[in-house]
Tab-separated table of C-alpha atoms (C1' of nucleotides) in Angstrom:
chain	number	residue	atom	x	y	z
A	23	UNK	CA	9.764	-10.782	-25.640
A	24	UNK	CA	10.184	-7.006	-25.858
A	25	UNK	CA	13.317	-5.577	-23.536
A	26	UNK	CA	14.938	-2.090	-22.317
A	27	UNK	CA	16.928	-0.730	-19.892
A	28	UNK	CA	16.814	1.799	-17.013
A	29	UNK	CA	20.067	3.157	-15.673
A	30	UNK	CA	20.855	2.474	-12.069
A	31	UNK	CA	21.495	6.074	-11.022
A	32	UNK	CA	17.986	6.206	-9.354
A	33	UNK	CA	16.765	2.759	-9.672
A	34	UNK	CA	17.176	-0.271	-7.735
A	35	UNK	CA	14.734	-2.908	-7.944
A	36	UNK	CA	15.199	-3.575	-4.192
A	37	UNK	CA	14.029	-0.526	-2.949
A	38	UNK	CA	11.818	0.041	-5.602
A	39	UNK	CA	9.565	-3.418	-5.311
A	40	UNK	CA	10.518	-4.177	-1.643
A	41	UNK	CA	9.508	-0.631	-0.188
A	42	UNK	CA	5.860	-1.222	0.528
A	43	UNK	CA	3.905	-0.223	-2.682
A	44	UNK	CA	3.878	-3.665	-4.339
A	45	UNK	CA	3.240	-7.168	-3.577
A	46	UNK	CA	3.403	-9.276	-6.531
A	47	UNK	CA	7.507	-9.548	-6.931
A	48	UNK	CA	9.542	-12.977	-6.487
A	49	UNK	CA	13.553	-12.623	-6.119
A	50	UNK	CA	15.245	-14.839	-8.403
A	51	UNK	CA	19.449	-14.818	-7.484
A	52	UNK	CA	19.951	-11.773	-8.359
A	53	UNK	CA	16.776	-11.492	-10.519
A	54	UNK	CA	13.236	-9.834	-9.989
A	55	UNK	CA	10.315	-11.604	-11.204
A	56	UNK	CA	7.755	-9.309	-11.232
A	57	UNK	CA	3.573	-9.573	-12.152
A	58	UNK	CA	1.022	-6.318	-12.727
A	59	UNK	CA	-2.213	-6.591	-13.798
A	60	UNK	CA	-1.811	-9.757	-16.690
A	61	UNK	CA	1.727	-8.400	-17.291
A	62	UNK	CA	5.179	-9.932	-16.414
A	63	UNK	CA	8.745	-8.818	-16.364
A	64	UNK	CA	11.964	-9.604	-15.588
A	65	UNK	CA	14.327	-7.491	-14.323
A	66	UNK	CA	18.029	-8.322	-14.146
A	67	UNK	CA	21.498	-6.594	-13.411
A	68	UNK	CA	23.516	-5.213	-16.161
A	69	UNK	CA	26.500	-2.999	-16.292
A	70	UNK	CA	25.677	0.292	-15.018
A	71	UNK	CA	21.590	-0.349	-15.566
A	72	UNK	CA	19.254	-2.914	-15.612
A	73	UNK	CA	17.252	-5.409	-18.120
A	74	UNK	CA	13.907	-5.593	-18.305
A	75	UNK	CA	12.610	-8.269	-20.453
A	76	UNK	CA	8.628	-8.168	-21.368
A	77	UNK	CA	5.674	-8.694	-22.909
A	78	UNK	CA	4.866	-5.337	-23.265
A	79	UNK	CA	7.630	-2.470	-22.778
A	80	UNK	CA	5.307	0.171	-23.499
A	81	UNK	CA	3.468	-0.743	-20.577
A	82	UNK	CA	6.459	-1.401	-18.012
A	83	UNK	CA	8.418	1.929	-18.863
A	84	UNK	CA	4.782	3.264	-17.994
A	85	UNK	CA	4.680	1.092	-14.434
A	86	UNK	CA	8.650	2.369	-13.454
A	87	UNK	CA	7.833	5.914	-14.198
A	88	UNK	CA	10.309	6.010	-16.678
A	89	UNK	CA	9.721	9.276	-18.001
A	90	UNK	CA	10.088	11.466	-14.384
A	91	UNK	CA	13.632	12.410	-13.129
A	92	UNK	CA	14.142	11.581	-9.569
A	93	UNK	CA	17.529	13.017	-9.216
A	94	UNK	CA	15.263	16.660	-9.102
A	95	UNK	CA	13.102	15.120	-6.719
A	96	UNK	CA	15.752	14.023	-4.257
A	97	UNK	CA	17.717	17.030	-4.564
A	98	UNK	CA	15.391	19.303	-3.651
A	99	UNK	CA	14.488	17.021	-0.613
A	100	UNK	CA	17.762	16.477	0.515
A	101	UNK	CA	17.732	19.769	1.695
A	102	UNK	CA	15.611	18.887	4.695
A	103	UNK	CA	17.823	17.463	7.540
A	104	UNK	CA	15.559	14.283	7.949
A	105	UNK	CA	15.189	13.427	4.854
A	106	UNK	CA	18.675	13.030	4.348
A	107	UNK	CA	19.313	9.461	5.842
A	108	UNK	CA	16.163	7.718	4.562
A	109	UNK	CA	16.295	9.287	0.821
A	110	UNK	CA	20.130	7.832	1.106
A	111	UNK	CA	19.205	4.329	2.128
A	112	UNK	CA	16.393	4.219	-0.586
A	113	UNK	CA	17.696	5.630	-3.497
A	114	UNK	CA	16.226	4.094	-5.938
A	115	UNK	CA	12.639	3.834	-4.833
A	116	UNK	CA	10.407	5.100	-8.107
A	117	UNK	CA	6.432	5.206	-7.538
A	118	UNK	CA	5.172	2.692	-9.761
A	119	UNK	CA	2.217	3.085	-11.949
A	120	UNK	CA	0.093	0.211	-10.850
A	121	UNK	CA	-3.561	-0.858	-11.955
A	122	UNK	CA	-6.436	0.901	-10.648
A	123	UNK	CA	-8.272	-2.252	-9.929
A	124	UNK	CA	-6.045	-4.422	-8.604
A	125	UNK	CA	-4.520	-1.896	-6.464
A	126	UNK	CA	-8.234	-0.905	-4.950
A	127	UNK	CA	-8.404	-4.823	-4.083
A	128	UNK	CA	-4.828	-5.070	-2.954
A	129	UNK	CA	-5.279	-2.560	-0.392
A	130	UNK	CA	-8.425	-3.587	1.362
A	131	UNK	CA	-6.846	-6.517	1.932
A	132	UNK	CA	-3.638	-4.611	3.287
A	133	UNK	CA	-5.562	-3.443	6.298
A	134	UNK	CA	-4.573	-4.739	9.537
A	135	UNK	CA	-2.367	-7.182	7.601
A	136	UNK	CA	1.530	-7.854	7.582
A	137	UNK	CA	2.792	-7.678	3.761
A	138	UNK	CA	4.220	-10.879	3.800
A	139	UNK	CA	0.608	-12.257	4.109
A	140	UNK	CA	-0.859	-10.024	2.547
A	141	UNK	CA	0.968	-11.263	-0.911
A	142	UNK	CA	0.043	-15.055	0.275
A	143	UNK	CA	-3.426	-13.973	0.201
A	144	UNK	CA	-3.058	-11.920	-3.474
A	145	UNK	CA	-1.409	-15.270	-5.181
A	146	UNK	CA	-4.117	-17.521	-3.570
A	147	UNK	CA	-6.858	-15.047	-5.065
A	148	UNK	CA	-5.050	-14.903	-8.298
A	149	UNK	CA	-4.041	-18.499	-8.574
A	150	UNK	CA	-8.217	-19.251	-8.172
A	151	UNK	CA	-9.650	-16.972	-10.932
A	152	UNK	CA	-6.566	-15.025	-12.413
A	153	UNK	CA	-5.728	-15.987	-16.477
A	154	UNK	CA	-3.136	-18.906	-16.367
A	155	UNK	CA	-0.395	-17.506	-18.740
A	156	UNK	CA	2.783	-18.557	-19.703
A	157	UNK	CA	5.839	-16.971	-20.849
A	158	UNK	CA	9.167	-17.928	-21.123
A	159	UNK	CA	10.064	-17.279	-17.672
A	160	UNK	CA	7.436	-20.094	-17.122
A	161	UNK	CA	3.293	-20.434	-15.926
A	162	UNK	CA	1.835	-17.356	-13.598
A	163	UNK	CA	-1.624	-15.977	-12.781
A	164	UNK	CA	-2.276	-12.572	-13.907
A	165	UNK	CA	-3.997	-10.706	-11.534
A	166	UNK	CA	-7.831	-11.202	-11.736
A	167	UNK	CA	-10.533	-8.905	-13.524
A	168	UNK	CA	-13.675	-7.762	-12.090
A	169	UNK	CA	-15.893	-9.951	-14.246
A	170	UNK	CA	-13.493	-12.963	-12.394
A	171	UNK	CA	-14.139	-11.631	-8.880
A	172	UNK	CA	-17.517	-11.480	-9.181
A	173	UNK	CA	-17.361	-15.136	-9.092
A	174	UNK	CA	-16.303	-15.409	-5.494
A	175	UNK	CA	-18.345	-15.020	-2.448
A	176	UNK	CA	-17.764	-13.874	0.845
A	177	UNK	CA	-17.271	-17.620	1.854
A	178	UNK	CA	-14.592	-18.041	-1.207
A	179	UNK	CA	-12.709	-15.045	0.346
A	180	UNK	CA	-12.936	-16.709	3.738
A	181	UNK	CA	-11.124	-19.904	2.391
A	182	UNK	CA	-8.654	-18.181	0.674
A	183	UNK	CA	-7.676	-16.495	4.185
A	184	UNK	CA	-8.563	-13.293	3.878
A	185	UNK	CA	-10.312	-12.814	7.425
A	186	UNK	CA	-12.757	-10.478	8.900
A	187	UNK	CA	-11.891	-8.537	4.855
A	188	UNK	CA	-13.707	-11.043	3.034
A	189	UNK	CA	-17.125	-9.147	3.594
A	190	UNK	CA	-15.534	-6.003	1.928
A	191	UNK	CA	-14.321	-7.200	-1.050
A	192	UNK	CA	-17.644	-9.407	-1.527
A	193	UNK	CA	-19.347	-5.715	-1.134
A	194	UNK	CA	-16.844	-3.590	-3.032
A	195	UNK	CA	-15.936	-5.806	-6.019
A	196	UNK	CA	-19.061	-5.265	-8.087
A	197	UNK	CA	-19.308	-1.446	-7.756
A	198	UNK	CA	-15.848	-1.385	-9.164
A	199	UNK	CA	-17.080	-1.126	-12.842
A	200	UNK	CA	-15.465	0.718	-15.957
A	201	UNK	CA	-17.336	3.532	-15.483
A	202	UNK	CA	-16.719	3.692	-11.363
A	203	UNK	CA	-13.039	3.821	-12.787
A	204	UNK	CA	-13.567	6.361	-15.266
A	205	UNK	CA	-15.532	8.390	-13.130
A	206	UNK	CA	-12.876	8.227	-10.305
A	207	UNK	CA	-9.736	8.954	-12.456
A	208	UNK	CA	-11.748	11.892	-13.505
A	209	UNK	CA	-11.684	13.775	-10.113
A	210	UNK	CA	-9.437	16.102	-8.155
A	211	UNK	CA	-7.993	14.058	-5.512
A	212	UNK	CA	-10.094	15.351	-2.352
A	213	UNK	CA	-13.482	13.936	-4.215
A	214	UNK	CA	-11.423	10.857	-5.832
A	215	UNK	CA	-10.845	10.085	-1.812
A	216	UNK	CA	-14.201	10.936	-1.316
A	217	UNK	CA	-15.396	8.336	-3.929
A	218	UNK	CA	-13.010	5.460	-2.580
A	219	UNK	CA	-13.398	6.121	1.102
A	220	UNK	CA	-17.743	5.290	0.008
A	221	UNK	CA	-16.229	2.134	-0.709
A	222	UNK	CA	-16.557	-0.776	2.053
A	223	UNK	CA	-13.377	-1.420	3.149
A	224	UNK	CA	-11.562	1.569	2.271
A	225	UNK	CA	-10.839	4.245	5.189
A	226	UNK	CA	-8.371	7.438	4.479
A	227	UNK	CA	-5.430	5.669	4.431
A	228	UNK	CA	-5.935	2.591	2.045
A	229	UNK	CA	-7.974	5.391	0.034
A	230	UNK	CA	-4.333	7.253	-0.261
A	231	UNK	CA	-2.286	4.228	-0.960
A	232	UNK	CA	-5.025	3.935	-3.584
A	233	UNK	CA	-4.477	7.589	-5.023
A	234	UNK	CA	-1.036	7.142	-4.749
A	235	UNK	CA	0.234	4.101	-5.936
A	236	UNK	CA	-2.847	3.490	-8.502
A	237	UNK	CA	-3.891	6.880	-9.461
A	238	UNK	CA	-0.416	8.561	-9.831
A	239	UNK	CA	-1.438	11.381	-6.978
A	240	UNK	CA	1.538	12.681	-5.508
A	241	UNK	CA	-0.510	14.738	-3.272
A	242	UNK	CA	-1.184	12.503	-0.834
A	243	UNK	CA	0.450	10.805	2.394
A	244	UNK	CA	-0.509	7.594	3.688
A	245	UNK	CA	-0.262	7.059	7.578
A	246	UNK	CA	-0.131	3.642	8.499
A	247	UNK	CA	1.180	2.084	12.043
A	248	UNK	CA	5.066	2.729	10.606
A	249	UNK	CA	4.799	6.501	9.691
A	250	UNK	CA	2.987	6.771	13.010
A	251	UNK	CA	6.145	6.030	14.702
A	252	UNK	CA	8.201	8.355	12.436
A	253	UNK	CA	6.050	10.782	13.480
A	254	UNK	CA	6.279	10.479	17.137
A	255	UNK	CA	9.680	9.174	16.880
A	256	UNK	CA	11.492	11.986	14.786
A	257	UNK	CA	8.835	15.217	14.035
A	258	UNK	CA	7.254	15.423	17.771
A	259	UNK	CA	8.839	18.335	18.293
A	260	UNK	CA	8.500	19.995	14.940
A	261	UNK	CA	4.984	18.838	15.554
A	262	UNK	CA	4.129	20.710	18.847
A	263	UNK	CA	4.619	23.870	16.352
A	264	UNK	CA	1.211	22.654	14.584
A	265	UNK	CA	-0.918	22.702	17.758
A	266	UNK	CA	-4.271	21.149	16.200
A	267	UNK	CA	-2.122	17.700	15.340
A	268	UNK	CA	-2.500	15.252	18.521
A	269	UNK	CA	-2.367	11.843	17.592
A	270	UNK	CA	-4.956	11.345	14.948
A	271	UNK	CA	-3.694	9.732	11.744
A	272	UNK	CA	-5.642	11.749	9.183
A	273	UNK	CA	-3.862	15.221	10.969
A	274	UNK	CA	-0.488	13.791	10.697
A	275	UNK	CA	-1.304	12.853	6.780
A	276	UNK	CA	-2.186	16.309	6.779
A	277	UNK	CA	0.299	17.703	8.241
A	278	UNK	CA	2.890	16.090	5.459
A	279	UNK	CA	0.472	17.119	2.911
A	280	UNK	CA	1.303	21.032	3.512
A	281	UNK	CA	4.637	20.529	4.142
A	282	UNK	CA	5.374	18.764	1.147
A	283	UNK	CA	2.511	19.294	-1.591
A	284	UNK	CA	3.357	17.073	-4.780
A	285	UNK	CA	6.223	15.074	-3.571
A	286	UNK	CA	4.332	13.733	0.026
A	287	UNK	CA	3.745	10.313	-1.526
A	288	UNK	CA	7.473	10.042	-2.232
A	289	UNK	CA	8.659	11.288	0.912
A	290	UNK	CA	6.357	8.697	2.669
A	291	UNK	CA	7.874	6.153	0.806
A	292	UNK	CA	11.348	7.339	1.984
A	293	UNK	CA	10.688	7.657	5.343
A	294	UNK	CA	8.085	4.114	5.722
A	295	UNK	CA	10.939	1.787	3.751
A	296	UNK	CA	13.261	3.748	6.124
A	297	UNK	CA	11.419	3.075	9.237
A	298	UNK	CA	10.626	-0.525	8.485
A	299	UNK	CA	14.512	-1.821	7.740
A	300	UNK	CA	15.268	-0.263	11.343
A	301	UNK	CA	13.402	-2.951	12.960
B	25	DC	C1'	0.140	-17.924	26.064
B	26	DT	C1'	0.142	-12.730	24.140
B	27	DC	C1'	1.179	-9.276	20.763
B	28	DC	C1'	1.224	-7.422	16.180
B	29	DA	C1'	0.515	-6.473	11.126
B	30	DG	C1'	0.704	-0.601	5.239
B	31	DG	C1'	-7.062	-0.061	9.551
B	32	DC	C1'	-11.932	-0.088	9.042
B	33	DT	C1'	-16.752	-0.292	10.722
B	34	DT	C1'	-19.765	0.141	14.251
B	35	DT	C1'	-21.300	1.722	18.497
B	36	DA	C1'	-21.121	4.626	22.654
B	37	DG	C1'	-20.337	8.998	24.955
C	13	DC	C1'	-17.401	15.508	17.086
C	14	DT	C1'	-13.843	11.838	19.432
C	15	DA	C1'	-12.911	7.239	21.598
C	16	DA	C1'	-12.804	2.507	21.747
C	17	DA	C1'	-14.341	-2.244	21.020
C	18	DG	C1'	-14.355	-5.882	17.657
C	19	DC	C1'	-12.668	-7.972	13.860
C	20	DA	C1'	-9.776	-13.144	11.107
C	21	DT	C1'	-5.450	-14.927	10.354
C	22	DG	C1'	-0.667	-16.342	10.970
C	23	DG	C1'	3.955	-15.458	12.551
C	24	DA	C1'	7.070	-13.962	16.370
DNA sequence: CTCCAGGCTTTAG
DNA sequence: CTAAAGCATGGA
């Protein structure tokens, strides 16, 4: 069991695993279980930081972004009146580094979907071809490969309760090979969104939460039904300056895009983990 | 019962 | 090109 630390001056496991981008996290008191890929850690509360105990360090510092400085990030942000309030109340989201596959599969099934069944539907999946592994933290399922997809049908997807989606993973799955991978992390981001948005299943904004939260691309900005109403609800007016954006998603992405360049994919996660506690 | 969820595909105009 | 129906499932 490997371990390190990360300060808590802009991390907090809360905002970090509960703000939308991940699925696979269990609270334990005040403990995070968390699963990527055939990895597990746990992450516990320390004095001024927290533990993360491992199999593999290397690869967790990688999936917490250890190496960027979010204190820049948020300064520089802070600086626009709006983003004030939901950069305060989730100050220690980080973008995590997560699989290329398994995010791809993770957000087909998104679609149309609420998150809490949404993970249901990833631990079913998992728990039926996933690797059973144990650790001392006890037995999970690490999160399947393509070669154990390919083993289920669009039936197989049906029974696990994946809906009117099980037809586009039974169609997507097998093109995701190595080389699709390769190929993709190998392109600018407009033709990477070009590549996953061929895919069946994936339309601009799963292909964004794609390039985002699997590809490291900060240069994108997922619109979903939530930033939809942070749109209307807080930039109509700014908006009527941009006359071309009416109500289509893919304009209001956009829109975010320009305004923000690199840092749009953390400023949507501000403002969606924002929008959704308001409920 | 209806409405909604980190939307997409297909079809019609 | 834009608009809208249809889609599976489960919780509120």
């Amino acid at each position: 069991m490997e371990k390190f630390t990360i300060k808590n001056t802009d991390f907090n496991p809360t905002h970090t695993l509960e703000c939308g981008q991940f699925f696979r996290y269990q609270k334990v008191g005040q403990d995070y279980l968390v699963i990527s890929g055939c990895h597990r850690a746990k992450i516990s509360p320390i004095k001024d930081a927290y533990l993360i105990e491992c199999d593999d360090a290397i690869y967790f510092k990688k999936f917490f972004d250890t190496k960027s400085d979010y204190s820049i990030y948020k300064r520089q942000l802070k600086k626009i009146d709006y983003m004030i309030e939901p950069i305060a109340h989730g100050s220690g989201i980080r973008l995590l580094c997560q699989p290329l596959f398994e995010t791809i599969i993770n957000f087909i099934i998104s679609q149309n979907n609420n998150i809490k069944r949404i993970q249901g539907i990833i631990e079913r999946i998992a728990a039926k071809v996933g690797t059973k592994t144990c650790d001392e933290f006890g037995e999970f399922y690490a999160f399947p490969t393509q070669t154990q997809l390919l083993k289920l049908n669009e039936s197989d997807y049906l029974a696990l309760g994946l809906g009117y989606r099980a037809a586009y993973l039974a169609d997507t799955v097998p093109h995701l090979t190595d080389e699709f991978l390769t190929n993709l992390q190998e392109q600018k981001t407009p033709e990477a969104r070009k590549m996953l948005m061929s895919l069946k299943g994936v339309g601009r904004k799963v292909a964004d939460c794609i390039l985002l939260f699997g590809m490291g691309r900060g240069n994108v900005f997922p619109v979903d039904v939530w930033v939809e109403r942070v749109f209307f609800q807080y930039f109509g007016v700014e908006a009527i300056k941009y006359p071309k954006i009416k109500n289509s998603r893919e304009k209001m992405s956009d829109f975010f895009v320009n305004k923000f360049g690199s840092l749009s994919g953390l400023v949507q996660q501000y403002l969606f983990y924002s929008m959704r506690e308001k409920v």
